[in-house]
Short mmCIF file of C-alpha atoms and ligand atoms in Angstrom, two decimals:
data_model
loop_
_atom_site.label_atom_id
_atom_site.label_comp_id
_atom_site.label_asym_id
_atom_site.label_seq_id
_atom_site.Cartn_x
_atom_site.Cartn_y
_atom_site.Cartn_z
CA MET A 1 -0.04 0.10 0.03
CA VAL A 2 1.06 3.58 -0.66
CA VAL A 3 1.99 5.41 2.36
CA GLY A 4 -0.85 7.67 3.39
CA ASP A 5 -3.24 5.62 1.46
CA ILE A 6 -6.30 4.25 3.14
CA ALA A 7 -7.47 0.96 1.83
CA THR A 8 -11.27 0.04 1.25
CA GLY A 9 -12.28 -3.25 2.58
CA THR A 10 -14.44 -5.75 1.05
CA ASP A 11 -15.51 -9.33 1.93
CA VAL A 12 -15.47 -10.54 -1.70
CA LEU A 13 -13.49 -8.78 -4.52
CA VAL A 14 -14.15 -9.92 -8.13
CA ILE A 15 -11.63 -9.02 -10.69
CA GLY A 16 -13.36 -8.96 -13.95
CA ALA A 17 -17.17 -8.40 -14.95
CA GLY A 18 -17.54 -10.87 -17.65
CA PRO A 19 -20.19 -13.51 -17.46
CA GLY A 20 -18.15 -15.27 -14.72
CA GLY A 21 -17.51 -12.26 -12.43
CA TYR A 22 -20.70 -10.60 -12.81
CA VAL A 23 -22.65 -13.45 -12.00
CA ALA A 24 -20.36 -14.45 -9.10
CA ALA A 25 -20.92 -10.50 -7.78
CA ILE A 26 -24.53 -10.71 -8.03
CA ARG A 27 -24.88 -14.20 -6.37
CA ALA A 28 -22.53 -12.93 -3.58
CA GLY A 29 -24.73 -9.90 -3.32
CA GLN A 30 -27.83 -12.12 -2.85
CA LEU A 31 -25.94 -14.04 -0.13
CA ASP A 32 -25.67 -10.81 1.70
CA LEU A 33 -21.72 -10.53 1.23
CA ASP A 34 -20.13 -7.29 0.95
CA VAL A 35 -18.80 -7.39 -2.68
CA THR A 36 -16.72 -5.24 -4.94
CA ILE A 37 -16.15 -5.79 -8.57
CA VAL A 38 -13.29 -4.34 -10.62
CA GLU A 39 -13.57 -3.97 -14.34
CA LYS A 40 -10.92 -2.34 -16.49
CA ASP A 41 -13.11 -2.08 -19.65
CA ALA A 42 -16.57 -2.86 -20.09
CA TYR A 43 -19.24 -4.49 -17.85
CA GLY A 44 -20.44 -7.88 -19.48
CA GLY A 45 -16.70 -8.80 -20.48
CA THR A 46 -15.93 -10.28 -23.69
CA CYS A 47 -19.17 -12.21 -23.83
CA LEU A 48 -21.35 -9.20 -23.92
CA ASN A 49 -19.27 -6.81 -25.50
CA TYR A 50 -16.94 -8.59 -28.12
CA GLY A 51 -17.94 -12.08 -28.16
CA CYS A 52 -21.19 -14.37 -27.93
CA ILE A 53 -23.73 -11.41 -28.12
CA PRO A 54 -22.29 -9.04 -30.88
CA SER A 55 -21.42 -12.21 -33.09
CA LYS A 56 -24.76 -13.58 -32.63
CA ALA A 57 -26.56 -10.27 -33.40
CA LEU A 58 -24.60 -10.07 -36.60
CA ILE A 59 -25.09 -13.72 -37.47
CA SER A 60 -29.05 -13.05 -36.94
CA ALA A 61 -29.08 -9.82 -39.03
CA THR A 62 -27.30 -11.37 -41.92
CA ASP A 63 -29.69 -14.34 -42.00
CA VAL A 64 -32.56 -12.26 -42.38
CA ALA A 65 -30.85 -10.65 -45.43
CA HIS A 66 -29.70 -14.10 -46.70
CA ASN A 67 -32.81 -16.05 -46.13
CA ALA A 68 -34.95 -13.23 -47.82
CA ALA A 69 -32.48 -13.47 -50.61
CA ASN A 70 -32.57 -17.21 -51.00
CA ALA A 71 -36.32 -17.99 -50.71
CA GLU A 72 -37.25 -18.32 -54.32
CA ASP A 73 -38.39 -21.81 -53.61
CA MET A 74 -40.79 -20.59 -51.39
CA GLY A 75 -42.11 -18.11 -53.98
CA ILE A 76 -40.26 -15.03 -52.32
CA HIS A 77 -38.33 -12.82 -54.74
CA ALA A 78 -36.14 -10.27 -52.78
CA ASP A 79 -33.14 -8.63 -53.20
CA PRO A 80 -32.26 -7.06 -49.82
CA ALA A 81 -29.78 -4.15 -49.58
CA VAL A 82 -27.47 -4.37 -46.40
CA ASP A 83 -26.49 -1.15 -44.91
CA MET A 84 -23.69 -2.31 -42.72
CA GLN A 85 -23.49 0.85 -40.48
CA GLY A 86 -27.19 0.38 -39.72
CA MET A 87 -26.38 -3.40 -39.07
CA VAL A 88 -23.59 -2.61 -36.82
CA ALA A 89 -25.77 0.21 -34.75
CA TRP A 90 -28.41 -2.32 -34.24
CA LYS A 91 -25.82 -5.03 -32.95
CA ASP A 92 -24.36 -2.07 -30.78
CA GLY A 93 -27.90 -1.17 -29.39
CA VAL A 94 -28.35 -5.02 -28.40
CA VAL A 95 -24.92 -4.99 -26.58
CA ASN A 96 -25.60 -1.45 -24.98
CA GLN A 97 -28.97 -2.84 -23.69
CA LEU A 98 -27.63 -6.02 -21.93
CA THR A 99 -24.53 -4.29 -20.62
CA GLY A 100 -26.66 -1.60 -19.02
CA GLY A 101 -28.82 -4.19 -17.60
CA VAL A 102 -25.94 -6.07 -16.13
CA GLU A 103 -24.74 -2.97 -14.34
CA LYS A 104 -28.17 -2.17 -13.01
CA LEU A 105 -28.60 -5.84 -11.84
CA MET A 106 -25.20 -5.52 -10.00
CA LYS A 107 -26.20 -2.18 -8.34
CA ALA A 108 -29.58 -3.77 -7.26
CA ASN A 109 -28.09 -6.74 -5.56
CA GLY A 110 -25.77 -4.31 -3.64
CA VAL A 111 -22.44 -4.89 -5.41
CA ASN A 112 -19.92 -2.00 -5.41
CA LEU A 113 -18.75 -1.35 -8.93
CA MET A 114 -15.34 0.06 -9.60
CA GLN A 115 -13.53 0.84 -12.90
CA GLY A 116 -10.03 0.17 -13.05
CA THR A 117 -7.20 -2.46 -13.51
CA ALA A 118 -6.48 -4.50 -10.57
CA GLU A 119 -3.37 -6.29 -9.69
CA PHE A 120 -2.14 -8.01 -6.35
CA ALA A 121 -0.22 -5.98 -3.89
CA GLY A 122 -0.28 -8.61 -1.31
CA GLU A 123 -2.19 -11.76 0.11
CA ASN A 124 -5.30 -9.70 1.04
CA THR A 125 -4.89 -6.55 -1.24
CA VAL A 126 -5.23 -5.42 -4.69
CA ARG A 127 -4.02 -2.33 -6.01
CA VAL A 128 -6.73 -0.61 -8.62
CA ALA A 129 -5.20 1.63 -11.18
CA HIS A 130 -8.12 3.81 -12.58
CA GLY A 131 -6.17 4.72 -15.75
CA GLY A 132 -6.10 8.03 -17.44
CA GLU A 133 -4.06 10.79 -16.53
CA GLY A 134 -4.55 12.06 -12.81
CA GLN A 135 -6.88 9.03 -12.19
CA GLY A 136 -4.59 7.69 -9.53
CA SER A 137 -5.16 4.36 -7.95
CA GLU A 138 -6.45 2.98 -4.89
CA SER A 139 -6.00 -0.17 -2.62
CA ILE A 140 -8.72 -2.64 -1.70
CA GLU A 141 -8.46 -5.28 1.16
CA PHE A 142 -10.48 -8.43 0.68
CA ASP A 143 -11.16 -11.60 2.60
CA SER A 144 -11.65 -13.54 -0.48
CA CYS A 145 -10.97 -12.67 -4.09
CA ILE A 146 -12.39 -14.34 -7.25
CA ILE A 147 -10.38 -14.09 -10.34
CA ALA A 148 -12.44 -13.91 -13.47
CA THR A 149 -10.30 -12.00 -15.81
CA GLY A 150 -10.98 -14.12 -18.83
CA SER A 151 -9.14 -14.45 -21.88
CA ARG A 152 -7.58 -12.70 -24.97
CA PRO A 153 -7.06 -13.75 -28.64
CA PHE A 154 -3.84 -15.42 -29.38
CA GLN A 155 -1.56 -13.37 -31.68
CA ILE A 156 0.70 -15.32 -34.26
CA PRO A 157 4.03 -14.13 -35.11
CA GLY A 158 4.06 -11.67 -38.01
CA PHE A 159 0.20 -11.03 -37.60
CA GLU A 160 0.08 -8.41 -34.71
CA PHE A 161 -3.52 -7.06 -34.58
CA ASP A 162 -3.63 -3.83 -36.05
CA GLY A 163 -7.45 -3.44 -36.56
CA GLU A 164 -6.94 -2.19 -40.13
CA HIS A 165 -5.09 -5.18 -42.05
CA VAL A 166 -4.86 -7.84 -39.27
CA LEU A 167 -8.18 -8.14 -37.21
CA SER A 168 -9.13 -9.95 -34.02
CA SER A 169 -12.47 -11.21 -33.60
CA ARG A 170 -13.36 -7.93 -31.81
CA ASP A 171 -12.08 -5.88 -34.76
CA ALA A 172 -14.09 -7.97 -37.20
CA LEU A 173 -17.26 -7.45 -35.19
CA ALA A 174 -16.67 -3.56 -35.38
CA LEU A 175 -16.29 -3.40 -39.14
CA ASP A 176 -18.72 -0.86 -40.57
CA GLU A 177 -17.79 -1.72 -44.25
CA ILE A 178 -18.05 -5.04 -45.85
CA PRO A 179 -14.61 -6.27 -46.99
CA GLU A 180 -14.47 -7.48 -50.63
CA LYS A 181 -11.82 -10.02 -49.90
CA LEU A 182 -11.18 -11.49 -46.33
CA VAL A 183 -8.72 -14.19 -45.35
CA VAL A 184 -9.69 -16.00 -41.95
CA VAL A 185 -6.80 -17.63 -40.45
CA GLY A 186 -8.34 -20.57 -38.33
CA ALA A 187 -11.30 -22.89 -38.95
CA GLY A 188 -12.22 -23.22 -35.37
CA TYR A 189 -15.49 -22.22 -34.18
CA ILE A 190 -14.92 -18.29 -34.16
CA GLY A 191 -13.44 -18.51 -37.57
CA MET A 192 -16.20 -20.33 -38.87
CA GLU A 193 -18.93 -18.35 -37.45
CA LEU A 194 -17.46 -15.14 -38.54
CA SER A 195 -16.77 -16.32 -42.01
CA THR A 196 -20.33 -17.35 -42.48
CA VAL A 197 -21.52 -13.75 -41.62
CA PHE A 198 -19.01 -12.14 -44.12
CA ALA A 199 -19.72 -14.70 -46.91
CA LYS A 200 -23.47 -14.09 -46.39
CA LEU A 201 -22.74 -10.45 -46.72
CA GLY A 202 -20.99 -11.17 -49.91
CA THR A 203 -17.32 -10.95 -49.03
CA GLU A 204 -15.23 -13.57 -51.04
CA VAL A 205 -14.02 -15.66 -47.92
CA THR A 206 -10.82 -17.75 -47.89
CA ILE A 207 -10.04 -19.66 -44.80
CA VAL A 208 -6.62 -20.90 -44.36
CA GLU A 209 -6.24 -23.74 -41.53
CA MET A 210 -3.08 -25.74 -40.41
CA LEU A 211 -4.97 -28.78 -39.59
CA ASP A 212 -6.39 -30.91 -42.13
CA ASP A 213 -10.23 -30.15 -41.34
CA ALA A 214 -12.66 -27.59 -40.19
CA LEU A 215 -13.89 -27.54 -36.53
CA PRO A 216 -11.27 -29.67 -34.61
CA GLY A 217 -12.99 -31.22 -31.61
CA TYR A 218 -16.30 -32.02 -33.44
CA GLU A 219 -16.95 -35.30 -35.06
CA PRO A 220 -16.18 -35.40 -38.75
CA ASP A 221 -19.75 -36.15 -40.10
CA VAL A 222 -20.97 -33.15 -37.82
CA ALA A 223 -18.20 -30.74 -39.05
CA ARG A 224 -18.71 -31.91 -42.76
CA VAL A 225 -22.40 -30.77 -42.62
CA VAL A 226 -21.37 -27.29 -41.81
CA LYS A 227 -18.38 -27.39 -44.36
CA LYS A 228 -20.45 -28.45 -47.30
CA LYS A 229 -22.80 -25.53 -46.48
CA ALA A 230 -19.81 -23.02 -46.08
CA GLU A 231 -18.61 -24.03 -49.51
CA GLU A 232 -21.98 -23.49 -50.90
CA LEU A 233 -21.72 -19.96 -49.37
CA GLY A 234 -18.50 -19.57 -51.57
CA ILE A 235 -16.01 -19.97 -48.51
CA GLU A 236 -12.78 -21.39 -50.00
CA PHE A 237 -10.80 -23.69 -47.64
CA HIS A 238 -7.08 -24.40 -47.61
CA PHE A 239 -6.19 -27.03 -45.37
CA GLY A 240 -2.73 -27.82 -44.17
CA GLU A 241 -1.30 -24.04 -44.43
CA ALA A 242 -0.01 -22.06 -41.86
CA ALA A 243 0.06 -18.39 -42.38
CA LYS A 244 3.66 -17.35 -42.31
CA GLU A 245 3.77 -13.52 -42.94
CA TRP A 246 1.84 -10.83 -44.85
CA ARG A 247 2.49 -7.85 -47.20
CA LYS A 248 0.93 -4.34 -47.58
CA GLU A 249 -0.17 -3.83 -51.18
CA ALA A 250 -1.51 -0.64 -52.64
CA ASP A 251 -5.19 -2.39 -52.88
CA GLY A 252 -5.01 -4.28 -49.69
CA MET A 253 -2.66 -7.08 -48.45
CA THR A 254 -1.03 -10.38 -49.40
CA VAL A 255 -1.04 -13.20 -46.95
CA VAL A 256 1.65 -15.91 -47.51
CA THR A 257 1.18 -19.37 -45.98
CA GLU A 258 3.44 -22.42 -45.86
CA ASN A 259 2.47 -25.95 -45.89
CA LYS A 260 4.35 -28.90 -44.19
CA ASP A 261 6.59 -29.41 -47.39
CA GLY A 262 7.72 -25.87 -46.96
CA GLU A 263 5.86 -24.83 -50.17
CA THR A 264 4.28 -21.21 -50.01
CA SER A 265 1.00 -20.04 -51.33
CA GLU A 266 -0.25 -16.43 -51.55
CA PHE A 267 -3.75 -15.09 -50.81
CA LYS A 268 -5.13 -11.48 -51.85
CA ALA A 269 -7.36 -9.78 -49.20
CA ASP A 270 -8.65 -6.51 -47.89
CA LYS A 271 -8.17 -7.79 -44.55
CA THR A 272 -7.22 -10.85 -42.54
CA LEU A 273 -8.99 -12.12 -39.57
CA VAL A 274 -6.63 -14.12 -37.29
CA ALA A 275 -8.83 -16.57 -35.19
CA VAL A 276 -6.51 -19.30 -33.84
CA GLY A 277 -7.57 -19.46 -30.25
CA ARG A 278 -7.65 -17.45 -27.03
CA GLN A 279 -5.36 -17.29 -24.01
CA PRO A 280 -6.04 -16.87 -20.27
CA VAL A 281 -5.44 -13.31 -18.72
CA SER A 282 -3.28 -14.32 -15.88
CA ASP A 283 -0.12 -12.57 -16.80
CA THR A 284 -1.06 -8.75 -15.78
CA LEU A 285 -2.38 -9.68 -12.20
CA ASN A 286 0.97 -9.95 -10.39
CA LEU A 287 0.31 -13.20 -9.10
CA GLU A 288 3.51 -13.55 -7.36
CA ALA A 289 2.24 -11.26 -4.57
CA VAL A 290 -0.24 -13.78 -3.64
CA GLY A 291 1.81 -16.96 -4.29
CA LEU A 292 -0.22 -18.27 -7.34
CA GLU A 293 1.53 -19.78 -10.32
CA PRO A 294 -0.41 -20.54 -13.45
CA ASP A 295 -0.02 -23.57 -15.45
CA GLU A 296 2.25 -23.58 -18.51
CA LYS A 297 -0.47 -22.17 -20.79
CA GLY A 298 -1.32 -19.46 -18.16
CA PHE A 299 -4.57 -21.23 -16.79
CA LEU A 300 -4.95 -20.84 -13.04
CA GLN A 301 -5.65 -24.46 -11.27
CA THR A 302 -8.68 -24.73 -9.09
CA ASP A 303 -10.60 -27.49 -7.23
CA ASP A 304 -14.19 -28.50 -7.64
CA GLN A 305 -15.20 -25.47 -5.65
CA CYS A 306 -13.28 -22.96 -7.86
CA ARG A 307 -10.53 -22.40 -5.23
CA THR A 308 -7.09 -22.21 -6.31
CA ASP A 309 -4.05 -23.45 -4.19
CA VAL A 310 -4.17 -20.23 -2.55
CA GLY A 311 -7.37 -21.06 0.14
CA HIS A 312 -8.90 -17.65 -0.18
CA ILE A 313 -8.36 -16.95 -3.80
CA TYR A 314 -10.87 -18.53 -6.41
CA ALA A 315 -10.48 -18.55 -10.24
CA ILE A 316 -13.50 -18.98 -12.61
CA GLY A 317 -14.27 -18.86 -16.38
CA ASP A 318 -11.80 -18.70 -19.06
CA VAL A 319 -8.99 -17.92 -16.79
CA ALA A 320 -9.60 -21.06 -14.94
CA GLY A 321 -9.48 -23.46 -17.98
CA GLU A 322 -11.28 -25.14 -21.00
CA PRO A 323 -13.95 -25.20 -22.13
CA MET A 324 -13.62 -21.48 -22.59
CA LEU A 325 -17.61 -20.78 -22.76
CA ALA A 326 -19.57 -18.17 -21.04
CA HIS A 327 -22.02 -20.53 -19.46
CA LYS A 328 -19.30 -22.58 -17.82
CA ALA A 329 -17.95 -19.35 -16.47
CA SER A 330 -21.24 -18.20 -15.05
CA LYS A 331 -21.71 -21.64 -13.60
CA GLU A 332 -18.54 -21.31 -11.80
CA GLY A 333 -19.13 -17.89 -10.47
CA HIS A 334 -22.37 -19.22 -8.94
CA VAL A 335 -20.22 -21.95 -7.24
CA ALA A 336 -17.45 -19.60 -6.04
CA ALA A 337 -19.83 -17.24 -4.55
CA GLU A 338 -21.78 -19.70 -2.60
CA VAL A 339 -18.68 -21.42 -1.38
CA ILE A 340 -17.37 -18.19 -0.08
CA ALA A 341 -21.06 -17.63 1.78
CA GLY A 342 -20.35 -21.14 3.26
CA GLU A 343 -22.74 -23.09 1.27
CA PRO A 344 -21.99 -26.70 0.28
CA SER A 345 -21.73 -26.00 -3.47
CA THR A 346 -19.57 -27.93 -5.66
CA LEU A 347 -19.11 -27.93 -9.30
CA ASP A 348 -20.85 -30.99 -10.61
CA TYR A 349 -20.48 -31.01 -14.34
CA GLN A 350 -22.69 -33.68 -15.53
CA ALA A 351 -22.00 -32.26 -18.86
CA ILE A 352 -21.42 -29.04 -20.58
CA PRO A 353 -23.18 -28.19 -23.66
CA ALA A 354 -21.46 -26.20 -26.43
CA ALA A 355 -22.84 -24.66 -29.43
CA VAL A 356 -21.59 -23.27 -32.82
CA PHE A 357 -23.55 -20.63 -34.69
CA THR A 358 -22.72 -21.51 -38.23
CA ASP A 359 -24.97 -22.46 -40.94
CA PRO A 360 -26.32 -24.64 -39.76
CA GLU A 361 -25.75 -24.63 -35.98
CA ILE A 362 -24.00 -27.26 -34.17
CA GLY A 363 -25.11 -28.23 -30.74
CA THR A 364 -23.15 -30.81 -28.53
CA VAL A 365 -23.33 -32.19 -24.99
CA GLY A 366 -21.86 -34.95 -23.23
CA MET A 367 -20.24 -37.86 -24.99
CA THR A 368 -19.77 -38.94 -28.28
CA GLN A 369 -20.02 -42.65 -29.57
CA ASP A 370 -16.25 -43.17 -29.39
CA GLU A 371 -15.84 -41.44 -26.07
CA ALA A 372 -18.77 -43.49 -24.51
CA LYS A 373 -16.83 -46.76 -25.70
CA ASP A 374 -13.70 -45.47 -24.18
CA ALA A 375 -15.16 -44.78 -21.15
CA GLY A 376 -16.44 -48.56 -21.05
CA PHE A 377 -19.90 -48.20 -21.98
CA GLU A 378 -21.96 -50.18 -24.99
CA PRO A 379 -23.26 -47.37 -26.55
CA ALA A 380 -26.80 -47.66 -28.07
CA VAL A 381 -26.74 -44.88 -30.77
CA GLY A 382 -29.83 -43.50 -32.51
CA LYS A 383 -29.98 -40.85 -35.32
CA PHE A 384 -32.90 -38.92 -36.91
CA PRO A 385 -32.04 -36.74 -40.23
CA PHE A 386 -33.70 -33.28 -40.30
CA MET A 387 -34.73 -34.29 -44.05
CA ALA A 388 -37.24 -36.42 -42.37
CA SER A 389 -38.45 -33.71 -40.26
CA GLY A 390 -41.85 -31.97 -41.30
CA ARG A 391 -40.87 -28.93 -39.36
CA ALA A 392 -37.61 -28.82 -40.82
CA LEU A 393 -38.70 -29.00 -44.52
CA SER A 394 -41.54 -26.52 -44.05
CA THR A 395 -38.87 -23.79 -42.70
CA GLY A 396 -36.69 -24.60 -45.68
CA HIS A 397 -33.80 -25.79 -43.34
CA SER A 398 -33.43 -29.49 -43.42
CA ASP A 399 -29.74 -30.01 -43.22
CA GLY A 400 -28.27 -32.00 -40.59
CA PHE A 401 -29.27 -34.46 -38.03
CA VAL A 402 -29.71 -35.31 -34.31
CA ARG A 403 -27.57 -38.16 -32.69
CA VAL A 404 -28.51 -39.47 -29.39
CA VAL A 405 -25.69 -41.70 -27.53
CA ALA A 406 -27.06 -43.72 -24.77
CA ASP A 407 -25.88 -46.80 -22.52
CA GLU A 408 -27.28 -49.89 -24.29
CA GLU A 409 -27.93 -51.73 -20.89
CA SER A 410 -29.50 -48.84 -18.65
CA GLY A 411 -30.75 -46.63 -21.53
CA PHE A 412 -29.12 -43.82 -19.74
CA ILE A 413 -28.50 -40.79 -21.97
CA LEU A 414 -24.66 -40.09 -22.17
CA GLY A 415 -24.42 -37.42 -24.93
CA GLY A 416 -25.76 -35.99 -28.21
CA GLN A 417 -24.62 -34.21 -31.43
CA ILE A 418 -26.96 -31.92 -33.12
CA VAL A 419 -26.12 -30.29 -36.39
CA GLY A 420 -29.16 -28.31 -38.10
CA ALA A 421 -31.00 -25.41 -37.60
CA GLU A 422 -31.83 -24.16 -34.00
CA ALA A 423 -29.17 -26.92 -32.74
CA SER A 424 -28.07 -24.40 -30.23
CA GLU A 425 -31.55 -24.32 -28.71
CA LEU A 426 -32.10 -27.95 -29.08
CA ILE A 427 -29.24 -29.30 -27.28
CA ALA A 428 -30.69 -27.92 -24.26
CA GLU A 429 -33.19 -31.06 -24.09
CA LEU A 430 -30.14 -33.44 -24.01
CA ALA A 431 -28.45 -31.32 -21.57
CA LEU A 432 -31.57 -31.51 -19.28
CA ALA A 433 -31.78 -35.42 -19.97
CA ILE A 434 -28.25 -35.93 -18.83
CA GLU A 435 -28.56 -33.59 -15.74
CA MET A 436 -31.78 -35.38 -14.78
CA GLY A 437 -30.32 -39.08 -15.37
CA ALA A 438 -32.98 -39.54 -18.08
CA THR A 439 -33.01 -42.64 -20.27
CA ILE A 440 -33.79 -43.01 -23.97
CA GLU A 441 -37.33 -44.43 -22.89
CA ASP A 442 -37.81 -41.02 -21.21
CA LEU A 443 -37.19 -39.10 -24.21
CA THR A 444 -39.29 -41.47 -26.19
CA ALA A 445 -42.05 -41.12 -23.82
CA THR A 446 -42.02 -37.43 -23.66
CA ILE A 447 -44.92 -35.96 -25.84
CA HIS A 448 -43.29 -33.70 -28.15
CA THR A 449 -45.29 -30.66 -29.86
CA HIS A 450 -45.94 -31.38 -33.48
CA PRO A 451 -44.63 -29.97 -35.86
CA THR A 452 -41.33 -28.95 -34.02
CA LEU A 453 -37.78 -29.48 -34.57
CA ALA A 454 -37.63 -30.91 -31.06
CA GLU A 455 -39.39 -34.13 -32.44
CA ALA A 456 -35.97 -35.11 -33.98
CA VAL A 457 -34.59 -35.47 -30.40
CA MET A 458 -37.39 -37.89 -29.70
CA GLU A 459 -37.06 -39.65 -33.14
CA ALA A 460 -33.30 -40.23 -32.39
CA ALA A 461 -34.08 -41.50 -29.14
CA ALA A 462 -36.69 -43.84 -30.47
CA ASN A 463 -34.38 -45.15 -33.25
CA ALA A 464 -31.71 -45.94 -30.33
CA ARG A 465 -34.17 -48.34 -29.42
CA GLY A 466 -34.94 -49.64 -32.87
CA GLU A 467 -38.52 -48.09 -32.43
CA ALA A 468 -38.31 -44.90 -34.79
CA ILE A 469 -41.32 -44.30 -36.63
CA HIS A 470 -40.57 -41.58 -39.08
CA THR A 471 -37.10 -43.13 -40.26
CA LEU A 472 -35.73 -46.69 -40.92
CA ASN A 473 -34.58 -48.28 -37.64
CA ARG A 474 -30.73 -49.02 -37.14
C1 FAD B 1 -16.25 -13.75 -30.91
C2 FAD B 1 -16.32 -14.77 -29.96
C3 FAD B 1 -17.74 -15.38 -29.89
C4 FAD B 1 -17.87 -16.30 -28.69
N1 FAD B 1 -19.05 -16.95 -28.74
C5 FAD B 1 -19.46 -17.51 -27.63
C6 FAD B 1 -20.80 -18.49 -27.63
O1 FAD B 1 -21.50 -18.20 -28.45
N2 FAD B 1 -21.12 -19.01 -26.57
C7 FAD B 1 -20.11 -19.04 -25.38
O2 FAD B 1 -20.45 -19.75 -24.35
N3 FAD B 1 -19.13 -18.55 -25.49
C8 FAD B 1 -18.71 -17.57 -26.37
N4 FAD B 1 -17.44 -16.90 -26.54
C9 FAD B 1 -16.46 -17.01 -25.29
C10 FAD B 1 -16.91 -16.39 -24.23
O3 FAD B 1 -16.96 -14.86 -24.34
C11 FAD B 1 -16.14 -16.54 -23.02
O4 FAD B 1 -15.98 -17.72 -22.40
C12 FAD B 1 -16.56 -15.73 -21.89
O5 FAD B 1 -16.48 -14.36 -22.09
C13 FAD B 1 -15.62 -16.04 -20.57
O6 FAD B 1 -16.22 -15.25 -19.27
P1 FAD B 1 -15.19 -14.73 -18.42
O7 FAD B 1 -16.04 -13.93 -17.38
O8 FAD B 1 -14.20 -15.74 -17.85
O9 FAD B 1 -14.23 -13.72 -19.15
P2 FAD B 1 -14.49 -12.44 -20.07
O10 FAD B 1 -15.84 -12.54 -20.31
O11 FAD B 1 -13.33 -12.42 -20.96
O12 FAD B 1 -14.33 -11.19 -19.06
C14 FAD B 1 -13.24 -10.94 -18.24
C15 FAD B 1 -13.21 -9.48 -17.80
O13 FAD B 1 -12.24 -9.19 -16.83
C16 FAD B 1 -11.78 -7.90 -17.26
N5 FAD B 1 -10.28 -7.81 -16.82
C17 FAD B 1 -9.13 -8.49 -17.13
N6 FAD B 1 -8.14 -8.14 -16.46
C18 FAD B 1 -8.54 -7.43 -15.65
C19 FAD B 1 -7.85 -6.78 -14.44
N7 FAD B 1 -6.58 -6.89 -14.31
N8 FAD B 1 -8.45 -5.84 -13.84
C20 FAD B 1 -9.73 -5.58 -13.81
N9 FAD B 1 -10.58 -6.11 -14.88
C21 FAD B 1 -9.98 -6.92 -15.78
C22 FAD B 1 -11.75 -7.86 -18.93
O14 FAD B 1 -11.83 -6.56 -19.38
C23 FAD B 1 -13.06 -8.56 -19.02
O15 FAD B 1 -14.14 -7.75 -19.15
C24 FAD B 1 -17.10 -16.25 -27.47
C25 FAD B 1 -15.93 -15.56 -27.62
C26 FAD B 1 -15.70 -14.77 -28.85
C27 FAD B 1 -14.32 -14.14 -28.76
#
């Protein structure tokens, strides 16, 4: 502490107001703890400001235009004009409404809000720099601290983000002009989602990916459906190519890639989006002051109550490890706050669902068939194609399928993979089934509204029992 500086005290100090930190702060406030949250940028974190919400807003807006322009089969002939600045303003409005809501909710739950950058100054002290000239800094003493500092995009050598030629996902979401040619480095979920947005806006998109396929981590038959649709949208894939360097040109840039045999290729673009993953923000916290050391990737190790090796310090969300997903961060925020309040809360992940908002969407939860086998189960697998769904056909979106993985002997649902329209919503049924310990019989016996896409989940479950009505049984 600086001499003469009086520290403020708080029961719980939360560093970072993303979906991990703000949920933790609100829950701690509900539990009558004195809680202070420090945020260096904008309330809502990556998710609300630069990630989940703005990307989904742009995806929805471009879908409106794309679907209208591609509805000849339905007897609709339209040629929508996209005003990119209007679209971005609408997206910003959605973001502002949500971030304002989070601020109000925190205040309503008695959370003390503080703008500034926190770093540890001792075992029970952080120093908060308020930023800006003459703004100064102050110390806060805490009993417990929740680190929720999230993650930042990986940079690759030679491709430092400049917001003009080399873009991070955050830069790409703020573009107010549609690029003519975009190179996207990385075919993971962020690269694929944003490529889809720009391809639908008319940009010529080229994806270069070091690996041999798109969407690593997703099953090949799931990724194939998305990749095929992306190619139909005009997206060009170049696999086995690593981005090596780029040159500025009079009319944009040239990106040079290299394959594993050392051969180079060149791609012209206006801009390049680098989306090769994210890394935890743990290096700016002066962790030595509390005796914490992150692992070699920068993640903070925690137990099933979100506690680090230093008993009164907790870590949640992206900084605490994979999967780097907003709902995982929020769940951990709940648990950390409750544990600090003395409640017997623990993380009990039956399964963490994940969604990719490509066209079509992907939703996954729990085990794949191979993972179930590796875990010693005899999997019963049922599949239902959306081509056989009346609802899917009547909306004009019939690509993809639902797959349900269950234990043959007990019937317990172990996992599921959905690729198709509304997969991000439909996967919630399978997540609930796993959480509830439901069986395929439970899913089959549940009366589903007709005609809906959710019926496909019931049909896939019935197929796993050899009892599907609307498709041939396995
Ligand atoms: C383009 C994109 C799309 C995404 N889409 C999805 C999606 O559809 N679904 C999904 O589940 N996830 C998605 N994610 C991931 C999701 O955004 C993250 O998993 C989530 O935001 C993690 O929450 P968090 O609270 O751990 O961290 P963050 O949301 O990153 O918040 C951390 C906060 O801490 C602040 N901070 C950092 N250091 C300090 C400090 N020293 N002092 C004070 N404040 C500090 C930061 O400014 C930030 O506001 C997406 C991410 C991106 C980039």
